[in-house]
Tab-separated table of C-alpha atoms and ligand atoms in Angstrom:
chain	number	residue	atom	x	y	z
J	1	UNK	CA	337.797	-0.694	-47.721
J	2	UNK	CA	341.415	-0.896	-48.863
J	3	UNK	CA	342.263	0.875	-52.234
J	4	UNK	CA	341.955	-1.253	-55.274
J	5	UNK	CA	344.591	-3.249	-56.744
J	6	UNK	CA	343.822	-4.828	-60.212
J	7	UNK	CA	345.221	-8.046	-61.004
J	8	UNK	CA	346.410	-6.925	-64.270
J	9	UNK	CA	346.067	-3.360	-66.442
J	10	UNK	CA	346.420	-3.301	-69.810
J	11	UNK	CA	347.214	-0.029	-71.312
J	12	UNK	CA	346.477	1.364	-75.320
J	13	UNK	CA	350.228	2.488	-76.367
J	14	UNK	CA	349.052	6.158	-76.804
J	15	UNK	CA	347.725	6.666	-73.278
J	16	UNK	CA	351.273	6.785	-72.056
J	17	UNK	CA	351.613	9.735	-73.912
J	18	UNK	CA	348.963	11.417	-71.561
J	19	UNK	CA	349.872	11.877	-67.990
J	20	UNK	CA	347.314	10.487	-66.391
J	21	UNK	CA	348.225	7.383	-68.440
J	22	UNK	CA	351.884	7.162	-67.969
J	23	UNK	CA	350.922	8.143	-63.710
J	24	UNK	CA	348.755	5.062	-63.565
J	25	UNK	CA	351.627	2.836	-65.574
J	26	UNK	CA	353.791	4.131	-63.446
J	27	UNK	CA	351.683	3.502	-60.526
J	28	UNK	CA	350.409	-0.214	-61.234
J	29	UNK	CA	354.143	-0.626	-61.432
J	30	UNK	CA	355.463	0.036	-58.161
J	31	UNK	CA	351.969	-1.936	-56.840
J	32	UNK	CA	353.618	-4.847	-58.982
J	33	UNK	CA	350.394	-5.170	-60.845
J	34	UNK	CA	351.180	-7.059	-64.102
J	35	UNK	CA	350.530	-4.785	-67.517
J	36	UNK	CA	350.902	-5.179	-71.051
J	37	UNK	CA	349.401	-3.535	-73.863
J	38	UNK	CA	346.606	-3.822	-76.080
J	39	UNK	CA	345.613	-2.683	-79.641
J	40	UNK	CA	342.091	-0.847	-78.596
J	41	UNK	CA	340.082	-0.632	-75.079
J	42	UNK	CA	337.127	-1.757	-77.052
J	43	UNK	CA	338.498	-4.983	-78.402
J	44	UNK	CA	340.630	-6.339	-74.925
J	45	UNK	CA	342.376	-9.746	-74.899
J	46	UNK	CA	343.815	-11.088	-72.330
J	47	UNK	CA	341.761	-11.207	-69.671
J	48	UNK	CA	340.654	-15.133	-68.525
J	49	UNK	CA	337.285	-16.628	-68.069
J	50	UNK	CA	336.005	-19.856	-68.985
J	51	UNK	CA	333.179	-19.833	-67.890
J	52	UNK	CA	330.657	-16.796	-66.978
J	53	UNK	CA	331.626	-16.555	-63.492
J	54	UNK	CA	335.358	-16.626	-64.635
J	55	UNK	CA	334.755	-14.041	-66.993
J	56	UNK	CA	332.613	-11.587	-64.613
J	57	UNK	CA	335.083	-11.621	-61.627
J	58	UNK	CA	338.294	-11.355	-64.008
J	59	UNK	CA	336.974	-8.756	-65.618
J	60	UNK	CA	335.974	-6.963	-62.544
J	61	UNK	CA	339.643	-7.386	-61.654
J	62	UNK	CA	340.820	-5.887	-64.790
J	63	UNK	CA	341.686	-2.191	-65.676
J	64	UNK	CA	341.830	-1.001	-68.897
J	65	UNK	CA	343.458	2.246	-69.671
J	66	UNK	CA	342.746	3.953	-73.145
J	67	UNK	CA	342.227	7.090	-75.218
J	68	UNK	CA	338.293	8.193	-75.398
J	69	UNK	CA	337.612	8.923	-79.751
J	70	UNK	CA	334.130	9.149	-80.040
J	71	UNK	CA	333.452	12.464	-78.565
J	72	UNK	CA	329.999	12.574	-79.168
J	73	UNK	CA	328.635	12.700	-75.544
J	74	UNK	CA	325.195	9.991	-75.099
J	75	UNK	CA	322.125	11.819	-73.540
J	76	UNK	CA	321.167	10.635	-70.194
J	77	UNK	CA	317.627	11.515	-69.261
J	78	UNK	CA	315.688	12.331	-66.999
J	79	UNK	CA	318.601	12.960	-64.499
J	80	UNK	CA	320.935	15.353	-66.712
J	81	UNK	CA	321.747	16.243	-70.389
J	82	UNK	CA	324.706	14.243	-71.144
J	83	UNK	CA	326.489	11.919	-69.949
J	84	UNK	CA	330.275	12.761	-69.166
J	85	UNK	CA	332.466	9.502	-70.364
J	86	UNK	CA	334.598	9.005	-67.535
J	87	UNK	CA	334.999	5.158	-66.238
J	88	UNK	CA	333.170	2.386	-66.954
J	89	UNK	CA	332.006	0.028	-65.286
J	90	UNK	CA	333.202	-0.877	-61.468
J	91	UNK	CA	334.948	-2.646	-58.780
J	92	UNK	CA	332.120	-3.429	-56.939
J	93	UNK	CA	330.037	-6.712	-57.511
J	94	UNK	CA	326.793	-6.293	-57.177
J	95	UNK	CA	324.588	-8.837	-58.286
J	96	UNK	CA	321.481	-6.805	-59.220
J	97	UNK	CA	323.808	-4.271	-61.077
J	98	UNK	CA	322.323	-2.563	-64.821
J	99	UNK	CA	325.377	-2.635	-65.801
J	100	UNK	CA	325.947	-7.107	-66.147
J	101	UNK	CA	323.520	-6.596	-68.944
J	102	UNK	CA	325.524	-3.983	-70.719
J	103	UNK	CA	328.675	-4.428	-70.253
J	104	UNK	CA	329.220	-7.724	-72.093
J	105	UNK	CA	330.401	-10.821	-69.899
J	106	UNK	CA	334.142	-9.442	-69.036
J	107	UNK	CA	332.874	-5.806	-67.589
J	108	UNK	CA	336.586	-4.534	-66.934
J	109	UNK	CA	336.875	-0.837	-65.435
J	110	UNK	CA	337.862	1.354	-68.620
J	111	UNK	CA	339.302	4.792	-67.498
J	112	UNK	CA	340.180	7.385	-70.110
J	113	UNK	CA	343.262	9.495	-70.106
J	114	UNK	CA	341.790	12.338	-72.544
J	115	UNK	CA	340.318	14.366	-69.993
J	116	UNK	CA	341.156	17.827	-71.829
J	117	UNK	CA	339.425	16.514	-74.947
J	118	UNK	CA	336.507	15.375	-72.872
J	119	UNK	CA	335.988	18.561	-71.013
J	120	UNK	CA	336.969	20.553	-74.011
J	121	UNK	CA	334.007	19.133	-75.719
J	122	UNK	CA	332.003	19.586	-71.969
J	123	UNK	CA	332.543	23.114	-72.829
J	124	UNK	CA	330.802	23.059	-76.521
J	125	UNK	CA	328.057	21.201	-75.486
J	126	UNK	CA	327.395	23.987	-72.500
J	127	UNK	CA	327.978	26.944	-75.013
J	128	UNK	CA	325.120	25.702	-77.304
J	129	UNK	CA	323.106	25.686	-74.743
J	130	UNK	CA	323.613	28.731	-73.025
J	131	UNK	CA	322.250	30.883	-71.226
J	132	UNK	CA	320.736	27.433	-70.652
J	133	UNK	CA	322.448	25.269	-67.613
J	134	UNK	CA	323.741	21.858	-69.046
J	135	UNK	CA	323.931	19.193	-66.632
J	136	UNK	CA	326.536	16.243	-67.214
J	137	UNK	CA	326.181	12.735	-65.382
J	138	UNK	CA	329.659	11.318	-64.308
J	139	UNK	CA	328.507	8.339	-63.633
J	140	UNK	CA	325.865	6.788	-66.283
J	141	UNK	CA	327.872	3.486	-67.028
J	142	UNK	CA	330.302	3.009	-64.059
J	143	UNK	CA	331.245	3.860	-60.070
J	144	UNK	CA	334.200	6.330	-60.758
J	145	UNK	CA	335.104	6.835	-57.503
J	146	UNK	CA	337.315	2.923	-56.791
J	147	UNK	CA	339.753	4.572	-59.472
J	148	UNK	CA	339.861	8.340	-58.604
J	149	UNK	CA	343.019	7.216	-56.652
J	150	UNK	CA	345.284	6.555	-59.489
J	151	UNK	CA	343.156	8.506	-62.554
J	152	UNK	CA	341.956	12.054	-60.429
J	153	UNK	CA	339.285	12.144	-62.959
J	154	UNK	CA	336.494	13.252	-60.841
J	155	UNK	CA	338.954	15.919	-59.115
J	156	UNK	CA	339.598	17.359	-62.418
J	157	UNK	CA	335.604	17.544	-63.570
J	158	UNK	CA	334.978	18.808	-60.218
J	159	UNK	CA	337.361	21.787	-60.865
J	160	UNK	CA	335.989	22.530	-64.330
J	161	UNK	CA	332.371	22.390	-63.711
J	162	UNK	CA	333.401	24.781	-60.625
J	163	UNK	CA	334.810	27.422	-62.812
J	164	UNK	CA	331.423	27.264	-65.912
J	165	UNK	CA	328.858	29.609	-65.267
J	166	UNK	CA	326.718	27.400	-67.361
J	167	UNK	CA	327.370	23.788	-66.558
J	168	UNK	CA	326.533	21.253	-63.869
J	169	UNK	CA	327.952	17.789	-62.641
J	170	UNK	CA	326.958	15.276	-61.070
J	171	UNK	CA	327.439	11.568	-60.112
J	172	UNK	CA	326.753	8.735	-57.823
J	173	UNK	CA	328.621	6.029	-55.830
J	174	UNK	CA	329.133	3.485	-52.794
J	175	UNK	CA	332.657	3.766	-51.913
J	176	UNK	CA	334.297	6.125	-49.710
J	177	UNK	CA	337.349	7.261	-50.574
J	178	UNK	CA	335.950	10.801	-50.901
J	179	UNK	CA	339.346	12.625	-49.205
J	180	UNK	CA	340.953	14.023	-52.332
J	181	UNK	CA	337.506	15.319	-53.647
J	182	UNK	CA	337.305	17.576	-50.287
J	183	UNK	CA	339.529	20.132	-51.297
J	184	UNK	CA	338.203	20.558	-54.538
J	185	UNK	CA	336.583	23.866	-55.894
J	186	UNK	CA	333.586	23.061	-56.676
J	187	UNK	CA	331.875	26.305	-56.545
J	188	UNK	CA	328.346	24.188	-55.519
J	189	UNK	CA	328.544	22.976	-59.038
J	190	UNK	CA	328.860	19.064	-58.505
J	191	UNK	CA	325.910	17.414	-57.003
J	192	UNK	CA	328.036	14.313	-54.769
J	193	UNK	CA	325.496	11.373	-54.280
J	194	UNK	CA	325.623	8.460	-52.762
J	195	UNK	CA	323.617	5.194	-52.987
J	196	UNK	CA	322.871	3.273	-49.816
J	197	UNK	CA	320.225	0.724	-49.213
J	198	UNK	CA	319.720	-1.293	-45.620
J	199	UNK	CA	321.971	-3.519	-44.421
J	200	UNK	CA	321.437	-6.740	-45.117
J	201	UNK	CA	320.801	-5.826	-48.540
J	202	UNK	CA	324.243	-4.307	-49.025
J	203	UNK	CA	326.033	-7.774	-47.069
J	204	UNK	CA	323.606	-10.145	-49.009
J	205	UNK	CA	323.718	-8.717	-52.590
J	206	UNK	CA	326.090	-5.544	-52.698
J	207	UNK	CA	329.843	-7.403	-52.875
J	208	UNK	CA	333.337	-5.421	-52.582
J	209	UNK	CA	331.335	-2.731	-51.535
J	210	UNK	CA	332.058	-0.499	-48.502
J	211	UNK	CA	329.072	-0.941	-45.268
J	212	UNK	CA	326.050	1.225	-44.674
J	213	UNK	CA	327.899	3.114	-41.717
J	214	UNK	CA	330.933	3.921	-44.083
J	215	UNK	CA	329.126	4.994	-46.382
J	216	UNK	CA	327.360	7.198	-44.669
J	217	UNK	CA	330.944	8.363	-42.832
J	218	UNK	CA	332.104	9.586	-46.417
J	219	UNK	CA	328.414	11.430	-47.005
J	220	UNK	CA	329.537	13.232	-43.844
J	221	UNK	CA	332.755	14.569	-45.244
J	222	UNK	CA	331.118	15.543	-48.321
J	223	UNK	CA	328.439	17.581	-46.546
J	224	UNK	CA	331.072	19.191	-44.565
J	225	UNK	CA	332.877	20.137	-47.471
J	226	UNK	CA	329.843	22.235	-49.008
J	227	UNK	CA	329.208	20.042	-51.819
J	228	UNK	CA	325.398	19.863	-52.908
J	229	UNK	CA	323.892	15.948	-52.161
J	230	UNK	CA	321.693	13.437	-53.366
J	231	UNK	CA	321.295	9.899	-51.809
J	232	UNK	CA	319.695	7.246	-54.467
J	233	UNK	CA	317.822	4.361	-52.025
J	234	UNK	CA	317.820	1.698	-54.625
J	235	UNK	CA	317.289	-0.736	-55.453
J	236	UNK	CA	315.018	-1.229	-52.822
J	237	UNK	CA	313.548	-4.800	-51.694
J	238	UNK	CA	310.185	-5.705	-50.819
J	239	UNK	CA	311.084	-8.290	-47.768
J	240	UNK	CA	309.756	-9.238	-43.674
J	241	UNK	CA	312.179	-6.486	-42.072
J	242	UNK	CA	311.853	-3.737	-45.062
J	243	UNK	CA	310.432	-1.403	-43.007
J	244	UNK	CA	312.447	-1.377	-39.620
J	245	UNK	CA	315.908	-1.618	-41.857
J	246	UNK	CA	315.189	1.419	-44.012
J	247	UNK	CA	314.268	3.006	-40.930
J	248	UNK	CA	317.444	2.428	-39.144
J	249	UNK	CA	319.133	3.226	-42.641
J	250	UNK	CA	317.562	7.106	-42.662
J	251	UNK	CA	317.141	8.114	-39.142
J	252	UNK	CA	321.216	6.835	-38.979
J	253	UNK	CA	321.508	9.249	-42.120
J	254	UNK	CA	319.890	11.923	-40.676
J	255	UNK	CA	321.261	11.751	-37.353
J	256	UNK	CA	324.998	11.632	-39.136
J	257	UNK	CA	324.201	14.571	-41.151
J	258	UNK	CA	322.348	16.673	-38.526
J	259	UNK	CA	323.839	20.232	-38.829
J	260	UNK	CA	326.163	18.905	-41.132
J	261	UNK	CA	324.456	19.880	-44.989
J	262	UNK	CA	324.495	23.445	-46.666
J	263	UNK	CA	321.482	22.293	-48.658
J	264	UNK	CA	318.687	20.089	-48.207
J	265	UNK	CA	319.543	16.529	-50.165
J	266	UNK	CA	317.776	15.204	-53.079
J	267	UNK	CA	316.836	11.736	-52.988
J	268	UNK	CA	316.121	9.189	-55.772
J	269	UNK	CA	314.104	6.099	-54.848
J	270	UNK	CA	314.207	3.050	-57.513
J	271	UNK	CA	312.858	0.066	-56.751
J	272	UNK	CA	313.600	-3.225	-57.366
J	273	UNK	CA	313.448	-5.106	-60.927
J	274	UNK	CA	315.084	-6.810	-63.521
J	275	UNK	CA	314.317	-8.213	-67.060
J	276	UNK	CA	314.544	-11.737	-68.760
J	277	UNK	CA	317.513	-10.881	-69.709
J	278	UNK	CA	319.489	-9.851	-66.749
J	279	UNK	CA	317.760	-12.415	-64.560
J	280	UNK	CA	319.371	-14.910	-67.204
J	281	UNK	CA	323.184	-13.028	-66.520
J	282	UNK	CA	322.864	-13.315	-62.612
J	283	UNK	CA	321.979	-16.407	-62.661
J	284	UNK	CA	325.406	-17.522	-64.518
J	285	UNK	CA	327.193	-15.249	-62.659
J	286	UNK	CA	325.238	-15.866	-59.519
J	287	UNK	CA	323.653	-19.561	-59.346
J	288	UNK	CA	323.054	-19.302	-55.474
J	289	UNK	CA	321.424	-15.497	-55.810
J	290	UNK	CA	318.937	-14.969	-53.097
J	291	UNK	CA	317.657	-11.962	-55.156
J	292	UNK	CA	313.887	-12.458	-55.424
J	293	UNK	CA	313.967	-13.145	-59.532
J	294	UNK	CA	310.284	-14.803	-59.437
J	295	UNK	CA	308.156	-13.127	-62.345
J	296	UNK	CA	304.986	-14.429	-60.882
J	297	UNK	CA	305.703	-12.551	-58.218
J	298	UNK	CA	305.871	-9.197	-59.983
J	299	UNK	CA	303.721	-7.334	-62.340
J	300	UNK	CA	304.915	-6.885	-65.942
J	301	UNK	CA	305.751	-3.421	-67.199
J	302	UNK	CA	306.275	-3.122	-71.239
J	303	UNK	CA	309.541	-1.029	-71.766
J	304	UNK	CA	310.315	1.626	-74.314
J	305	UNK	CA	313.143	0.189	-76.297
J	306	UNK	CA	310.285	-3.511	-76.471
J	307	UNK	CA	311.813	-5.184	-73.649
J	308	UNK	CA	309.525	-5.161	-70.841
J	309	UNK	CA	310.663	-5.349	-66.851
J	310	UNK	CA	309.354	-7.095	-63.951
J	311	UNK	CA	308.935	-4.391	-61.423
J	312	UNK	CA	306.364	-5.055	-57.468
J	313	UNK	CA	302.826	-5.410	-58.182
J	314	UNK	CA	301.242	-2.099	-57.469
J	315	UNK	CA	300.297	-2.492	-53.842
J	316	UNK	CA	303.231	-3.257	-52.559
J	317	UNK	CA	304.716	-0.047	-54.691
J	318	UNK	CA	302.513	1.846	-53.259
J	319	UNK	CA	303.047	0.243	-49.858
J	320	UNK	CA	307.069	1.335	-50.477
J	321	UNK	CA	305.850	4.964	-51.923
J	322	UNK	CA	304.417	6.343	-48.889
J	323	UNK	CA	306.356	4.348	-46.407
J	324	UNK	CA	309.582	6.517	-47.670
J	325	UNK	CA	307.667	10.318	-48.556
J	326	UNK	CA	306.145	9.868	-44.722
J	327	UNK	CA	310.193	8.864	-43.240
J	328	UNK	CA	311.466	10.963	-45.808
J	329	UNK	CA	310.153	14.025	-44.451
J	330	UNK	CA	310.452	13.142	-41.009
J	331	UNK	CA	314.463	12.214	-41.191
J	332	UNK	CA	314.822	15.391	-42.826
J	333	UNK	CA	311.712	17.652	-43.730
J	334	UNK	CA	313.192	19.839	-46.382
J	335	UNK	CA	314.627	17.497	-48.617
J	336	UNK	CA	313.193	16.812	-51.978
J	337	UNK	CA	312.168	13.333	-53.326
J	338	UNK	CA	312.952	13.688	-57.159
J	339	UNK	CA	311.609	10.274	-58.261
J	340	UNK	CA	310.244	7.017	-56.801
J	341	UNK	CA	310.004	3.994	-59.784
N	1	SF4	S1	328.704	-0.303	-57.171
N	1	SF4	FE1	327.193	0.370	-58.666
N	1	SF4	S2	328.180	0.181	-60.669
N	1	SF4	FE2	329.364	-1.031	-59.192
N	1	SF4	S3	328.544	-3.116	-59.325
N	1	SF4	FE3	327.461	-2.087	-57.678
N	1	SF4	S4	325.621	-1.228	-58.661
N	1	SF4	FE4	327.064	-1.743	-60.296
């Protein structure tokens, strides 16, 4: 995939006072990209959309560059403590994505030029703990990897968590422009996943997003580079060829990997379901979907914050459950599954 270009970037004032601020102003203008300035990165103007589908793919073509002021860090269970604000949101178009739900109907990519304040507070939050590890997600509302290019973010988290004795990193993503994270001292600090489904799933539902084989090209770079790894199958679809295209997808994996890891991955298996609510976004965003959206088709779950999700009926999960601990261990035996939902 070629790097990403935004259509326009719109920068706070103050960010231009940080460099990695003024070195992506600088940068979006020799690309030519049109910028301008706005009051807050929570309250943007400026960005088109009519209609929802307007909205959604403007947005997605939109950066925003501003100065993170809340530095109280969210918690982000079960995976890790906190979560380290980064990016948010993504290049990529996904139509099952979390994130259309959350991220209002313009989800422009947000990157914050603070990162000294950010890891500054990293560090307080990792002293109270201590001699407790504290383990920060980079990538709870966003893919921060499309952006690394001009922002370096992720290089410069890498580096820190590398040098604390007491803190952990980690994040997740589908593109592939892993080469200036290579080089990067991690110290085994930063757990590098990467999410990958079969596919047809990633060329029916998984726009502006790199291909299975590419994906797992990058995972090969990382594992030669020493970092620890993590692969999140998800979401993952009940449908005829299921079985023979997640089977291609791992024993492709683990032939691609073979000799190639310093530690045995981690994988985190999530399948497939939405809400009323998010089934109501795709649709406006999506009207010719071909994700399966049918609540009769699905059994109910009740969720903890009183909106409940329509996840496979219980056969079928278990159907998916032992289908991937049995392939699992054979594509590679001494990985751990942390989760299946
Ligand atoms: S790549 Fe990830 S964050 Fe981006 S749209 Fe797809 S699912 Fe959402």
């Amino acid at each position: 995939m070629d790097m990403f270009v935004p259509r326009r970037a719109l920068f706070e004032r103050d960010a231009l006072y940080y460099p990695i601020g003024k070195h992506i102003y600088h940068k979006m203008h020799e690309l030519g990209v049109e910028t301008s300035f706005v009051g807050s990165h929570n309250r943007v103007t400026g960005i088109p959309g009519k209609t929802a589908q307007e909205a959604y793919f403007e947005g997605k073509r939109t950066l925003v560059v501003g100065i993170r002021r809340t530095l109280d860090f969210q918690t982000c269970k079960p995976s890790a403590h906190y979560q380290l604000p980064l990016v948010t949101s993504c290049i990529g178009e996904c139509e099952y994505c979390y994130l259309n739900t959350t991220l209002g109907k313009k989800p422009y990519i947000r990157v914050y030029v603070n990162i000294d304040d950010i890891l500054s507070r990293a560090k307080e939050y990792i002293n109270n703990r201590k001699p407790e590890t504290t383990i920060f997600e980079g990538s709870a509302t966003s893919d921060p990897l499309p952006v690394e290019p001009y922002s370096g973010l992720l290089k410069e988290s890498i580096e820190f968590f590398g040098r604390e004795e007491f803190g952990r990193f980690r994040f997740v993503t589908k593109f592939t422009n892993v080469d200036s994270l290579l080089n990067v001292e991690h110290k085994g600090h930063t757990t590098f996943r990467f999410s990958i489904n079969s596919e047809s799933v990633i060329r029916k539902f998984e726009h502006r997003t790199p291909a299975l084989d590419e994906r797992i090209n990058a995972s090969v770079k990382v594992a030669s580079a020493g970092y620890p790894m993590g692969f999140i199958i998800g979401p993952i679809f009940y449908y005829p060829e299921w079985r023979k295209e997640y089977v291609q997808m791992l024993e492709s994996l683990a032939q691609q990997l073979s000799g190639k890891l310093s530690t045995p991955p981690a994988f985190e298996l999530i399948t497939h379901r939405f809400t009323k609510k998010a089934k109501k976004n795709i649709l406006e965003v999506f009207p010719k979907t071909q994700l399966p959206l049918d609540e009769e088709e699905r059994r109910f779950k009740y969720g903890q914050f009183g909106y409940g999700k329509y996840i496979y009926p219980k056969e079928q999960m278990a159907e998916m459950k032992s289908f991937f601990q049995e392939k699992i261990r054979e594509s590679f035996p001494d990985s751990k599954i942390l989760y299946f939902v």
